[in-house]
CSV table of C-alpha atoms and ligand atoms in Angstrom, one decimal:
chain,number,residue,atom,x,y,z
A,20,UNK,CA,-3.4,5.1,-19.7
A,21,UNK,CA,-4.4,5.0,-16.3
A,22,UNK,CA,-8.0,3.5,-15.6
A,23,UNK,CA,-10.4,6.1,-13.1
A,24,UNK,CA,-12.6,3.3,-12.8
A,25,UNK,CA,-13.1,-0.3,-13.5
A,26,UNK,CA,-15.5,-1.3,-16.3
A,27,UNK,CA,-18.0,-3.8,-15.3
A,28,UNK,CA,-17.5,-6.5,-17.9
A,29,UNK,CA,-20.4,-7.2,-20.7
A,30,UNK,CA,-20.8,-10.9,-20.8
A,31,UNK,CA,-20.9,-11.8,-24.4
A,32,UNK,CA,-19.8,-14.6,-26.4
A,33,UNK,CA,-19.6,-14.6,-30.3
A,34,UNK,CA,-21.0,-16.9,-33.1
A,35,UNK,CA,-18.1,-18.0,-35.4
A,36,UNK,CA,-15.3,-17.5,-32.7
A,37,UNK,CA,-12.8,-14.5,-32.4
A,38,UNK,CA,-9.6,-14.2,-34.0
A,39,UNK,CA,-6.9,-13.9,-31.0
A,40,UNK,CA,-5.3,-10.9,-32.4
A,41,UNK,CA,-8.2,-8.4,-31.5
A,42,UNK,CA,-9.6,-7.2,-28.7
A,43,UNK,CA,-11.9,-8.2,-26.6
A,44,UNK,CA,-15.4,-7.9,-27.7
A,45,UNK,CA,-16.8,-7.5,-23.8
A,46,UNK,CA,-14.6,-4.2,-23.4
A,47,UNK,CA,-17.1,-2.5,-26.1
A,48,UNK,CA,-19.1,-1.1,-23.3
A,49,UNK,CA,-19.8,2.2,-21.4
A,50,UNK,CA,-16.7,3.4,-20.6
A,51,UNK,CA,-14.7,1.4,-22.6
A,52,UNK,CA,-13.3,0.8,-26.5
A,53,UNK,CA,-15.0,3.0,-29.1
A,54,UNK,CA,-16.6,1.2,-31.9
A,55,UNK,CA,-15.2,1.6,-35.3
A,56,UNK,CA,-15.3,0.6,-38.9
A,57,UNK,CA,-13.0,1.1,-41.5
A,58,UNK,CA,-13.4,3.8,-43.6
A,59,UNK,CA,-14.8,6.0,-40.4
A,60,UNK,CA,-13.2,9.2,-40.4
A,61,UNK,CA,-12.4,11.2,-37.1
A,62,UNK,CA,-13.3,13.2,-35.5
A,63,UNK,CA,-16.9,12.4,-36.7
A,64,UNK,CA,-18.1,15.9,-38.6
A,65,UNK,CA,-20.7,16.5,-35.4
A,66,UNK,CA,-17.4,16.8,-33.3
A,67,UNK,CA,-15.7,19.1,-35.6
A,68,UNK,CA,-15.5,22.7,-34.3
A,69,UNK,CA,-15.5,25.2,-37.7
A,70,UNK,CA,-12.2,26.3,-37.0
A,71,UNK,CA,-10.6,22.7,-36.9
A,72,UNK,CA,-10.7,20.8,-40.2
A,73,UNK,CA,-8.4,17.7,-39.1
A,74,UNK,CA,-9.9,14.7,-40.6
A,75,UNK,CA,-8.5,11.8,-40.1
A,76,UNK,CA,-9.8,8.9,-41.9
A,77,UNK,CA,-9.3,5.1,-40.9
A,78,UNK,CA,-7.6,2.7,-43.4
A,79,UNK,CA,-6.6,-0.4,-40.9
A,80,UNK,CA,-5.3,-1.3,-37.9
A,81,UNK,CA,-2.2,-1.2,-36.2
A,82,UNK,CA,-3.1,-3.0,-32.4
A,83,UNK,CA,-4.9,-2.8,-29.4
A,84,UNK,CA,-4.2,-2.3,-25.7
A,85,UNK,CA,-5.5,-2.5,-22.4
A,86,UNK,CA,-6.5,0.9,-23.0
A,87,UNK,CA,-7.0,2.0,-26.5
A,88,UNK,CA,-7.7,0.3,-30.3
A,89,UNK,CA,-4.3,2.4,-33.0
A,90,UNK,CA,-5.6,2.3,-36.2
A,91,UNK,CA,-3.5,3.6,-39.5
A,92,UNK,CA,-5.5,6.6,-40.7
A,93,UNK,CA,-4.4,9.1,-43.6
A,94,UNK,CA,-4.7,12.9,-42.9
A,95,UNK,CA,-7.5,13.7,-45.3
A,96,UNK,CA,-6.4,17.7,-44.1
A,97,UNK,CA,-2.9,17.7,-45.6
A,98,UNK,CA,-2.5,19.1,-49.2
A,99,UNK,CA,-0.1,16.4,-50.2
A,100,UNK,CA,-1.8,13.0,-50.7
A,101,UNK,CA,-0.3,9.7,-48.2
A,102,UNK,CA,0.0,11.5,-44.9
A,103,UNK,CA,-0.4,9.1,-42.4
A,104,UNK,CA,-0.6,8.8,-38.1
A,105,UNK,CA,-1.7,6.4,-35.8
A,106,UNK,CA,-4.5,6.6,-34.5
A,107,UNK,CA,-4.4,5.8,-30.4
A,108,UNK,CA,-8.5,5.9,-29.4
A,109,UNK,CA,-8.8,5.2,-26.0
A,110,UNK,CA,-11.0,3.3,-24.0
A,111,UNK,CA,-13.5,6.3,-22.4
A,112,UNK,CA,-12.6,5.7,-18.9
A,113,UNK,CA,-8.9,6.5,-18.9
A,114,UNK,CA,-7.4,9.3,-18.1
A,115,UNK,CA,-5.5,11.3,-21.0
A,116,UNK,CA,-3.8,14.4,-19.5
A,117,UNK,CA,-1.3,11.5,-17.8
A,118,UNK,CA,0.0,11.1,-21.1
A,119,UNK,CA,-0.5,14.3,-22.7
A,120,UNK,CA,1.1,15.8,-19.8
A,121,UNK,CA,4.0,13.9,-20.4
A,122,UNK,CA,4.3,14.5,-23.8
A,123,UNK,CA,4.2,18.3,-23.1
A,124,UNK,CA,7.6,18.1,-21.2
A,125,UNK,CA,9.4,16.3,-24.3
A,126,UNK,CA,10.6,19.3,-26.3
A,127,UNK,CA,11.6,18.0,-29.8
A,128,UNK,CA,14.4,16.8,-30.9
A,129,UNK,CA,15.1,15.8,-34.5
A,130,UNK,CA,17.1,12.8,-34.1
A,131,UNK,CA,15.1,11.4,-31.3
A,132,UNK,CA,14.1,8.1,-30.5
A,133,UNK,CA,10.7,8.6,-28.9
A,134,UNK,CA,7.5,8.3,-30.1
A,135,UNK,CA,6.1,11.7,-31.2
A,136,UNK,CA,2.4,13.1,-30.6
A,137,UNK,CA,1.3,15.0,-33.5
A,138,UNK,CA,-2.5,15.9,-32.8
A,139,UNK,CA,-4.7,15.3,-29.9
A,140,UNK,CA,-8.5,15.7,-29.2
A,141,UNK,CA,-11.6,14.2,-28.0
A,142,UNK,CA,-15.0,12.2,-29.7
A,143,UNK,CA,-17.6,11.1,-28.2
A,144,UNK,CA,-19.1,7.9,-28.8
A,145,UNK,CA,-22.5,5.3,-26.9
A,146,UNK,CA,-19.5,4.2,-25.0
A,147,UNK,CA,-18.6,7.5,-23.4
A,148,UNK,CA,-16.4,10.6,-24.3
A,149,UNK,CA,-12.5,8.8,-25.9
A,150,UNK,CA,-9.2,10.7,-25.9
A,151,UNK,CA,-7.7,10.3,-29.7
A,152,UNK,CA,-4.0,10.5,-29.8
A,153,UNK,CA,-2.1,11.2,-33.8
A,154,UNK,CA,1.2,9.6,-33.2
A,155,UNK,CA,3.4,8.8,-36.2
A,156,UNK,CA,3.3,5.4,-37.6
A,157,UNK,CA,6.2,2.7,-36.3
A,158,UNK,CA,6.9,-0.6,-37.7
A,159,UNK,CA,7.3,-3.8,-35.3
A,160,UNK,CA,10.0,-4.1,-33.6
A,161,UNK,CA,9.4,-7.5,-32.9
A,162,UNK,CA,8.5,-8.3,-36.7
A,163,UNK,CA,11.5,-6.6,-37.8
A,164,UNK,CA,13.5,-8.6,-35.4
A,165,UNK,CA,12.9,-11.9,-37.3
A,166,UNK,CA,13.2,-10.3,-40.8
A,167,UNK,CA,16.4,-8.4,-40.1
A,168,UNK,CA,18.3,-10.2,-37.3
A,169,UNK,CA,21.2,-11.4,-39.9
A,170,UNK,CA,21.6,-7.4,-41.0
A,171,UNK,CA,21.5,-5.6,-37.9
A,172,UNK,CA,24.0,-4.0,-35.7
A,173,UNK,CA,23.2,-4.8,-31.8
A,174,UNK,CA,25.1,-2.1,-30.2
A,175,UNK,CA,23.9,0.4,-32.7
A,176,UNK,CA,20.3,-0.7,-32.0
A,177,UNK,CA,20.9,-1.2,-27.9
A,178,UNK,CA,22.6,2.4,-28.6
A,179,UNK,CA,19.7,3.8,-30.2
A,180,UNK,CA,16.9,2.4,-27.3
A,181,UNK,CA,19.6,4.0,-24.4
A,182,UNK,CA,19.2,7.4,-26.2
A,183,UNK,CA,15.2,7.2,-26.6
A,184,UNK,CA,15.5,5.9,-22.4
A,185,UNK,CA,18.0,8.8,-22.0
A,186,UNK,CA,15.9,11.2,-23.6
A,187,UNK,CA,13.0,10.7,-21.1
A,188,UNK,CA,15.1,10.4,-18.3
A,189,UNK,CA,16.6,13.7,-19.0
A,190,UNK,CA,13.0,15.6,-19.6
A,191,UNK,CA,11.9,14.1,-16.0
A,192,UNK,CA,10.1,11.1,-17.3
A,193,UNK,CA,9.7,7.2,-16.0
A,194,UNK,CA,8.9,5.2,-19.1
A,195,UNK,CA,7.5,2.5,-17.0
A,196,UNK,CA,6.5,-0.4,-19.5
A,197,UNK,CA,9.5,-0.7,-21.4
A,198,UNK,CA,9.6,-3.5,-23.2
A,199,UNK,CA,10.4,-5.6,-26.6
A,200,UNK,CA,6.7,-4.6,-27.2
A,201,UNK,CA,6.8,-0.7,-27.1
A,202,UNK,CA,9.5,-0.5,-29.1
A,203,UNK,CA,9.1,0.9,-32.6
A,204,UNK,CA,10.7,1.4,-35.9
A,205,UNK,CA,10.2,4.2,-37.7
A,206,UNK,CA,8.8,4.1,-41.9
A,207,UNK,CA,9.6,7.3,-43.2
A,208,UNK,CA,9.0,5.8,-46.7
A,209,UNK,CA,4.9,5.6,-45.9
A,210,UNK,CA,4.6,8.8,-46.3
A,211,UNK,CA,6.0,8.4,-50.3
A,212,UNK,CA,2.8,6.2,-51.1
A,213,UNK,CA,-0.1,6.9,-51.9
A,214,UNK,CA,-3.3,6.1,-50.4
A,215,UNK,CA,-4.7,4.3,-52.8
A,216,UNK,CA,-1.7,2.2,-53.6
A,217,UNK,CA,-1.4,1.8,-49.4
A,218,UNK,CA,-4.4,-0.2,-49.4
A,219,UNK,CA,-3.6,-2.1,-51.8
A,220,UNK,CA,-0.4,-3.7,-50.9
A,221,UNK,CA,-2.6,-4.9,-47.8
A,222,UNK,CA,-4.5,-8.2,-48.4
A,223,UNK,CA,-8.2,-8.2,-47.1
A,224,UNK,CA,-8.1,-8.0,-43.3
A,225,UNK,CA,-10.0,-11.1,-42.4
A,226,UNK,CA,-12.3,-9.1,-40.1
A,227,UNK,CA,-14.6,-11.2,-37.4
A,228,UNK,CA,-18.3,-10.1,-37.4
A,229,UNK,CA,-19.5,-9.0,-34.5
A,230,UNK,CA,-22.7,-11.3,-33.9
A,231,UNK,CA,-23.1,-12.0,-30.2
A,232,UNK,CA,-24.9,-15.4,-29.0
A,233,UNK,CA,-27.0,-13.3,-26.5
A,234,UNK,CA,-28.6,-9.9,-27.5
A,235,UNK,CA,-26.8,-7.1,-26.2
A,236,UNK,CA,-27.7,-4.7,-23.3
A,237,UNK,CA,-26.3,-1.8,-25.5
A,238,UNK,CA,-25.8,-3.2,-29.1
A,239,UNK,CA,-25.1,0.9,-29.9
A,240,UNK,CA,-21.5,0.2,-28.2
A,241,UNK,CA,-20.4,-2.9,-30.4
A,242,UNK,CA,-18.7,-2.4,-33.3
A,243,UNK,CA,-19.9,-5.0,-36.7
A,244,UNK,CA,-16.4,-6.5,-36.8
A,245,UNK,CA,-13.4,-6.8,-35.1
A,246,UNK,CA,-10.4,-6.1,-37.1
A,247,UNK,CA,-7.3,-7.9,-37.0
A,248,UNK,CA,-3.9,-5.8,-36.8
A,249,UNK,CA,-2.2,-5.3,-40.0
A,250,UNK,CA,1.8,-5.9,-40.1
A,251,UNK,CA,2.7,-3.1,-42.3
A,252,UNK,CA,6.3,-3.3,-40.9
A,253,UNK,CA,6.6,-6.7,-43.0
A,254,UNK,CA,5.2,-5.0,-46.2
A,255,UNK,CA,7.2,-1.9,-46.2
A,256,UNK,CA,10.4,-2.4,-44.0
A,257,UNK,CA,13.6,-3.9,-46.4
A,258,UNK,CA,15.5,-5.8,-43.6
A,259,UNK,CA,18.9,-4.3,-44.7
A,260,UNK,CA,17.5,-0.9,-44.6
A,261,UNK,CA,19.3,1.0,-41.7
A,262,UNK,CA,16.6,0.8,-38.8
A,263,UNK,CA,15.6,4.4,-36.5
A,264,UNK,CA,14.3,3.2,-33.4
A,265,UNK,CA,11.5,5.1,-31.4
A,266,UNK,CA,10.2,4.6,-27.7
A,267,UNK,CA,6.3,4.0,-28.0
A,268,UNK,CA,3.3,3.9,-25.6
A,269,UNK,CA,3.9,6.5,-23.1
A,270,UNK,CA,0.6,5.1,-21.3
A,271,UNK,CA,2.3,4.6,-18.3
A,272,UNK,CA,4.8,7.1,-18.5
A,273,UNK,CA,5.6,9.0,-15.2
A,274,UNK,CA,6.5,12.2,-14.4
A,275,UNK,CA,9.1,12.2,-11.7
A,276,UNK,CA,8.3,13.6,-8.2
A,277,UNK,CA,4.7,13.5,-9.5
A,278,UNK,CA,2.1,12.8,-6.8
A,279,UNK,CA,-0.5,10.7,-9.0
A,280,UNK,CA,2.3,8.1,-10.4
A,281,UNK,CA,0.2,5.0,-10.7
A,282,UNK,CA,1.6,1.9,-9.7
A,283,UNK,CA,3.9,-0.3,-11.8
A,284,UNK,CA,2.6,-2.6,-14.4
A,285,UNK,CA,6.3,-3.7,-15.8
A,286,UNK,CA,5.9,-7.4,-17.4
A,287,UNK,CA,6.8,-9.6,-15.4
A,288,UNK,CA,10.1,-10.6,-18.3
A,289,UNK,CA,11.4,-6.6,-17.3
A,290,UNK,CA,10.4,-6.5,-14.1
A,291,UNK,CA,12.4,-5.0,-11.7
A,292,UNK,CA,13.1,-7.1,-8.7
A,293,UNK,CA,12.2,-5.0,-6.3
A,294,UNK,CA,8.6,-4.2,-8.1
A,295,UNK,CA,8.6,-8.0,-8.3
A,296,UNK,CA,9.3,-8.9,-4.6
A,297,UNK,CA,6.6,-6.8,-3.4
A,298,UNK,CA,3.9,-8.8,-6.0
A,299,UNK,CA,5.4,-12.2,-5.0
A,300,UNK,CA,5.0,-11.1,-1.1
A,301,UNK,CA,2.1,-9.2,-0.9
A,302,UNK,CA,0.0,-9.6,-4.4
A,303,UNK,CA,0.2,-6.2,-4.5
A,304,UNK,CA,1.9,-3.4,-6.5
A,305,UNK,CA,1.8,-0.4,-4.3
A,306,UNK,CA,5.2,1.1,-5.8
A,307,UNK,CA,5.6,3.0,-8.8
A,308,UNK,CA,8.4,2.6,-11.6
A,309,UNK,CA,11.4,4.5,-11.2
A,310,UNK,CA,14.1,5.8,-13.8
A,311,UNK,CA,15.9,2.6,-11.7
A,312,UNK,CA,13.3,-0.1,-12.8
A,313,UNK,CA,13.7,1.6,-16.6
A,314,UNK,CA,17.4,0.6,-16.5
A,315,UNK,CA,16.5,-2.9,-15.2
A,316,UNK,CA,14.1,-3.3,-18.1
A,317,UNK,CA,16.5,-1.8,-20.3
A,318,UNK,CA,19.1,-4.0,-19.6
A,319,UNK,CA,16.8,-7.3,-19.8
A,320,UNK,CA,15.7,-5.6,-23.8
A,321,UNK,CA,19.5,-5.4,-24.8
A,322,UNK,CA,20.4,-8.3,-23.6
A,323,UNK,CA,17.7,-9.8,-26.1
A,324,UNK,CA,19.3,-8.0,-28.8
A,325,UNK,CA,22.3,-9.1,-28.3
A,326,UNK,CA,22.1,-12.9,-27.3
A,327,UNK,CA,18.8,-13.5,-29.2
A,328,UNK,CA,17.1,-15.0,-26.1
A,329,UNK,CA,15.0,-13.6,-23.2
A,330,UNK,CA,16.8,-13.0,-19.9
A,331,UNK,CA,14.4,-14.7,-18.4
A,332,UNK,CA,12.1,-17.5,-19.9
A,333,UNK,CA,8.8,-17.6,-18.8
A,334,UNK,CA,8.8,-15.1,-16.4
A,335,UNK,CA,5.5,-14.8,-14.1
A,336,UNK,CA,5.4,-13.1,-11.1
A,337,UNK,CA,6.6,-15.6,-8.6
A,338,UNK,CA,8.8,-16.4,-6.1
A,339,UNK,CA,11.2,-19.0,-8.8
A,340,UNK,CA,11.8,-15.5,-11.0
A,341,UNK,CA,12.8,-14.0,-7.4
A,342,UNK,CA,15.6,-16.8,-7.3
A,343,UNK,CA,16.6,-16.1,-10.8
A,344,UNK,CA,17.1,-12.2,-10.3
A,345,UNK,CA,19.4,-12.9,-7.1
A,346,UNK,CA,21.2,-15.3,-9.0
A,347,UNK,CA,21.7,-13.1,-12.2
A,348,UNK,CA,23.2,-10.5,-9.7
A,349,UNK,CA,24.8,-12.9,-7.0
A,350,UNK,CA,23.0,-11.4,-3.9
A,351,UNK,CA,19.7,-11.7,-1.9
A,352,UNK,CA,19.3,-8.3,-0.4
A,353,UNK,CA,19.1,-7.9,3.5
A,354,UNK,CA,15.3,-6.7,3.1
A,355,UNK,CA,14.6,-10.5,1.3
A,356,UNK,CA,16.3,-12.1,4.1
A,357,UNK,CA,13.1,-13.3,6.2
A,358,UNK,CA,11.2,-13.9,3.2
A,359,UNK,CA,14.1,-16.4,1.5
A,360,UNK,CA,15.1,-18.1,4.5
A,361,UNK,CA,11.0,-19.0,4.9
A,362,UNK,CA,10.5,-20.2,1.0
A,363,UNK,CA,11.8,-24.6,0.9
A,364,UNK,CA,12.8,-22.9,-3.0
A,365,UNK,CA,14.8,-20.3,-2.8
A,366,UNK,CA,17.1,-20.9,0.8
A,367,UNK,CA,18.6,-23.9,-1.2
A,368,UNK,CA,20.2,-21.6,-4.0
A,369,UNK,CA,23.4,-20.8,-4.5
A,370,UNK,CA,23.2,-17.0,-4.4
A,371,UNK,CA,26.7,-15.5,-4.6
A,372,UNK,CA,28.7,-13.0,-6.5
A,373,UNK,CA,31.0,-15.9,-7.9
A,374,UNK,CA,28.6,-18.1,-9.1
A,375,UNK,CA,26.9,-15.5,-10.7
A,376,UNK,CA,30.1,-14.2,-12.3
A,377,UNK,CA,30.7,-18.0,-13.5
A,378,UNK,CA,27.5,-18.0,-15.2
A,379,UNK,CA,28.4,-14.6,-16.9
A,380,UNK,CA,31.9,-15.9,-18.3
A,381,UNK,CA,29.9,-19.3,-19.4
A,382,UNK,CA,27.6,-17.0,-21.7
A,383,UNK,CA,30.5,-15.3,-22.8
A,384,UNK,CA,32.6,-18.4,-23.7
A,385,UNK,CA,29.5,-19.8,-25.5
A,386,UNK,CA,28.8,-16.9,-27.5
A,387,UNK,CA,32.2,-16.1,-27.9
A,388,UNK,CA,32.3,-19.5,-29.6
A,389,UNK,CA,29.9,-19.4,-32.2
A,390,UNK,CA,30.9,-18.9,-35.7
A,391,UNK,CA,30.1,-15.8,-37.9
A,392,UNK,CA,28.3,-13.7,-35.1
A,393,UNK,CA,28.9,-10.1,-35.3
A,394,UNK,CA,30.6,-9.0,-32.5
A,395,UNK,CA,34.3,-10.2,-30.8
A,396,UNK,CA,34.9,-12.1,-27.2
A,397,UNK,CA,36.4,-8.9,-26.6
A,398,UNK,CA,32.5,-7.2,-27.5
A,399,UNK,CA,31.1,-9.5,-25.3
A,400,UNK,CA,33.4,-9.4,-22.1
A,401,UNK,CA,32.8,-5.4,-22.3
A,402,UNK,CA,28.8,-5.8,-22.8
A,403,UNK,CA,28.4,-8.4,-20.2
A,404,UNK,CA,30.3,-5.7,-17.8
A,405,UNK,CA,27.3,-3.0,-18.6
A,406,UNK,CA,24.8,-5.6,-18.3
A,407,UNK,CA,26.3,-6.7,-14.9
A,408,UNK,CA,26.2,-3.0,-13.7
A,409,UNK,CA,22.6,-2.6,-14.5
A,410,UNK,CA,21.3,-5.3,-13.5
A,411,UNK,CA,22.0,-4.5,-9.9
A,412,UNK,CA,19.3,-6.2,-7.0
A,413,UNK,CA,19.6,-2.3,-5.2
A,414,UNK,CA,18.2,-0.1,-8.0
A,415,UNK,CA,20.6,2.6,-6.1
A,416,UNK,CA,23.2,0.5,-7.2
A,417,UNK,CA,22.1,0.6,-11.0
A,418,UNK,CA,23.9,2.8,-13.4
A,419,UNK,CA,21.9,6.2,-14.2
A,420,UNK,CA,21.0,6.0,-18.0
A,421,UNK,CA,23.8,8.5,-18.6
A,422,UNK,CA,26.3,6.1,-17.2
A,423,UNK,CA,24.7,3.4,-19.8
A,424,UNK,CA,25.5,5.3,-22.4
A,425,UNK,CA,29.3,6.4,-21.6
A,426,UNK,CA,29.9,2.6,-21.0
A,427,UNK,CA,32.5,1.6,-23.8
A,428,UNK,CA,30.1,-1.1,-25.0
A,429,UNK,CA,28.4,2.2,-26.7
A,430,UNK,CA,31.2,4.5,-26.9
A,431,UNK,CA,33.2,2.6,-29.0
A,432,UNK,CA,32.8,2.8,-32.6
A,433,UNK,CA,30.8,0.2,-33.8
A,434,UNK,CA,33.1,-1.4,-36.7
A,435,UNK,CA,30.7,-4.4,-36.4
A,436,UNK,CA,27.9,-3.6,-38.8
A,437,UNK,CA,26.6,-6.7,-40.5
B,502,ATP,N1,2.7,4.8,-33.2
B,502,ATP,C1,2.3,3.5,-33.5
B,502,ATP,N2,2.5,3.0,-34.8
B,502,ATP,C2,2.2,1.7,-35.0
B,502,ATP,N3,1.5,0.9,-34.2
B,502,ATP,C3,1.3,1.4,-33.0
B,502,ATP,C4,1.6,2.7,-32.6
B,502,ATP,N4,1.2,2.9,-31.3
B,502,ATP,C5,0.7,1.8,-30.9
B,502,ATP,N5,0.7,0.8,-31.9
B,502,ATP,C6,0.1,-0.5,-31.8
B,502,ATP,O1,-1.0,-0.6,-31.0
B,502,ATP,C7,-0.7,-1.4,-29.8
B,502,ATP,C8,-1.3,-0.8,-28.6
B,502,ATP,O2,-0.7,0.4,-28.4
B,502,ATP,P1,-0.3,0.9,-26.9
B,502,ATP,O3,0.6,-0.1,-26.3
B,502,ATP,O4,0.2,2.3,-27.0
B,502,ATP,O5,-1.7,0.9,-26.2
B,502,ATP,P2,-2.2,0.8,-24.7
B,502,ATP,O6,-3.7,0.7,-24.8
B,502,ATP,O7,-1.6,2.0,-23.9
B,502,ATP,O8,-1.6,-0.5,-24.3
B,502,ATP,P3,-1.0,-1.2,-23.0
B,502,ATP,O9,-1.9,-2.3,-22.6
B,502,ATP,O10,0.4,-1.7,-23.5
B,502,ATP,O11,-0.8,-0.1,-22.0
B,502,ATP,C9,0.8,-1.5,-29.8
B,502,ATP,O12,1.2,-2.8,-29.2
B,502,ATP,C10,1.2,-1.5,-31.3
B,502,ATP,O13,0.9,-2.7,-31.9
């Protein structure tokens, strides 16, 4: 979601201290989050036009953003009992046609791997006039990584996030904040339980009440408690169970050619290096992401998978990760040069193609030489070669996402399923 205009912050501190998993309180203010409770159901009935009976009521909840609170809500409208979405409400002062726009160029596709947006419309609220998005529900990618690690099958998951990246590539479409984060698994066996029986597998959310050391300006826009998010990816996932991956949080999705694109907000873990050398030089992004910077992150994500470590550790925005990136791809490009040759840290690397190729065939040996892993030397000579292509300093050099996936790391059959 793309902010019109910054929210001046509400200063306000809470009695009994906040849980870290929820949002924070001081963005419950005009133009921000929209207070809600469990049990609320949207839109509220004033909302409702006669013709529209959607009602969506809110059972717990899934996250928070920079821009919105997702709660799990069941579909109060459907016949059949134990139809549930996520709820995206977003903070009042974004702009939602970005993403709906976006959405509206993704035709469906049954065997997808992106996110899909089932419903869309608008409340209002003391803090302003909210967006709502009904997605369908996704596990934790992230949670299901540490339950089902020994079960899975890398390429076929690295396979599975190329195709959702592909996907949007094809339809015209920068994904922009691709990472570990926004990926998604999908629970096609929530929708065999009832509601009743939903809420009950859940233990009591331990919810932090809302009761602010100073008295509020506008207590009308705070909610009574915060709500902590509710893993319901470690309830109702089975680690062995074969795993459909989906794309989420098309936030900061870009159409390509558009003249709006916003600039890029990558993490600094995915960044691309050329995103990241402008916010090292100037402080500034001015750029937007490309389909280039979406391979980049891509390739950071699978090689996650694969290796079970980050790319790079402890990544911030500075002018060490720089060093790190020319070293993954053995070159400084020309437009660095001034910069590099100015910084005490980076002119004393050893940036070139062999050293970086040594430290590919040292990752390869090592992994290579672990016992009982799932894939061959042979596996990781060929994956390292992808990786090696994508991660590319020049995003012109990068493969296209198309290329990525007629690489043989994902064209050979996967005989390595685990
Ligand atoms: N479809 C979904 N199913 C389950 N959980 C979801 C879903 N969509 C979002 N979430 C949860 O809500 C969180 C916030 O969602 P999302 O990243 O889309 O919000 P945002 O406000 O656009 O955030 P950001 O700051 O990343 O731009 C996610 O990290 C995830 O935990």
């Amino acid at each position: 979601m793309t902010v019109q205009k910054p929210v001046p912050p509400q200063r306000l501190s809470l009695h009994w201290g906040v849980d870290e998993d929820v949002e924070e309180i001081s963005r419950y203010t005009y133009g921000g989050y929209h207070p809600i409770q469990l049990g609320d159901v949207l839109p509220p009935p004033a909302d409702t036009e006669p013709s529209n009976s959607r009602k969506y009521r809110i059972l717990s909840k899934l996250g928070h953003g920079s821009f919105s609170t997702v709660w799990l809500a069941s579909a109060q409208h459907h016949s059949a009992s134990g139809r549930y979405f996520a709820i995206k409400v977003c903070v009042a002062n974004a702009d939602p046609q970005r993403e709906l726009d976006v959405f509206r160029l993704l035709s469906s596709d049954e065997g997808r791997h992106v996110l899909r947006l089932h419903d869309s419309f608008t409340i209002d609220g003391p803090n302003g006039t909210h967006a709502v998005h009904a997605f369908n529900v996704l596990g934790s990618f992230h949670i299901v990584a540490r339950l089902a690690r020994p079960h899975w099958n890398p390429r076929d998951l690295c396979r599975q996030i190329a195709q959702g990246l592909a996907f949007l590539h094809r339809h015209g479409v920068v994904h922009g904040d691709l990472h570990m984060g926004n990926i998604g698994v999908s629970m096609p066996q929530l929708d065999d339980i009832i509601e009743e029986d939903l809420i009950d597998r859940f233990d009591p959310p331990e919810c932090t009440i809302v009761f602010p050391r100073q008295t509020p300006a506008r207590p009308e826009s705070l909610p009574p408690y915060l709500v902590p998010p509710t893993h319901i990816s470690e309830l109702l996932l089975k680690p062995t169970a074969e795993l459909h991956i989906e794309l989420l949080d098309l936030g900061n999705a870009i159409i390509v050619g558009s003249s709006s694109a916003p600039p890029a907000c990558t993490p600094a873990a995915v960044c691309a290096p050329e995103i990241m050398f402008e916010q090292v030089t100037t402080s500034v992004v001015t750029q937007s992401a490309t389909t280039a910077s979406d391979i980049w992150a891509l390739a950071c994500i699978m090689y996650e998978i694969v290796f079970n470590v980050v790319l790079f550790h402890l990544a911030s925005h500075d002018d060490y990760l720089l060093g790190k990136m020319a070293a993954v791809c053995g070159k400084v490009p020309p437009s660095w040069r001034s910069f590099w040759d100015s910084n005490e840290h980076l002119r004393k690397l050893d940036i070139s193609q062999e050293a970086a190729d040594q430290k590919w065939q040292r990752k390869i040996d090592n992994s290579s030489a672990r016992k009982g892993g799932a894939l061959s030397r042979e596996d990781f000579v060929i994956f390292c070669d992808l990786l090696q292509r994508m991660l590319k300093i020049d995003p012109s050099d990068r493969l296209t996402i198309e290329e990525v996936l007629a690489h043989p790391w994902h064209t050979q059959t996967a005989d390595n399923s685990i």
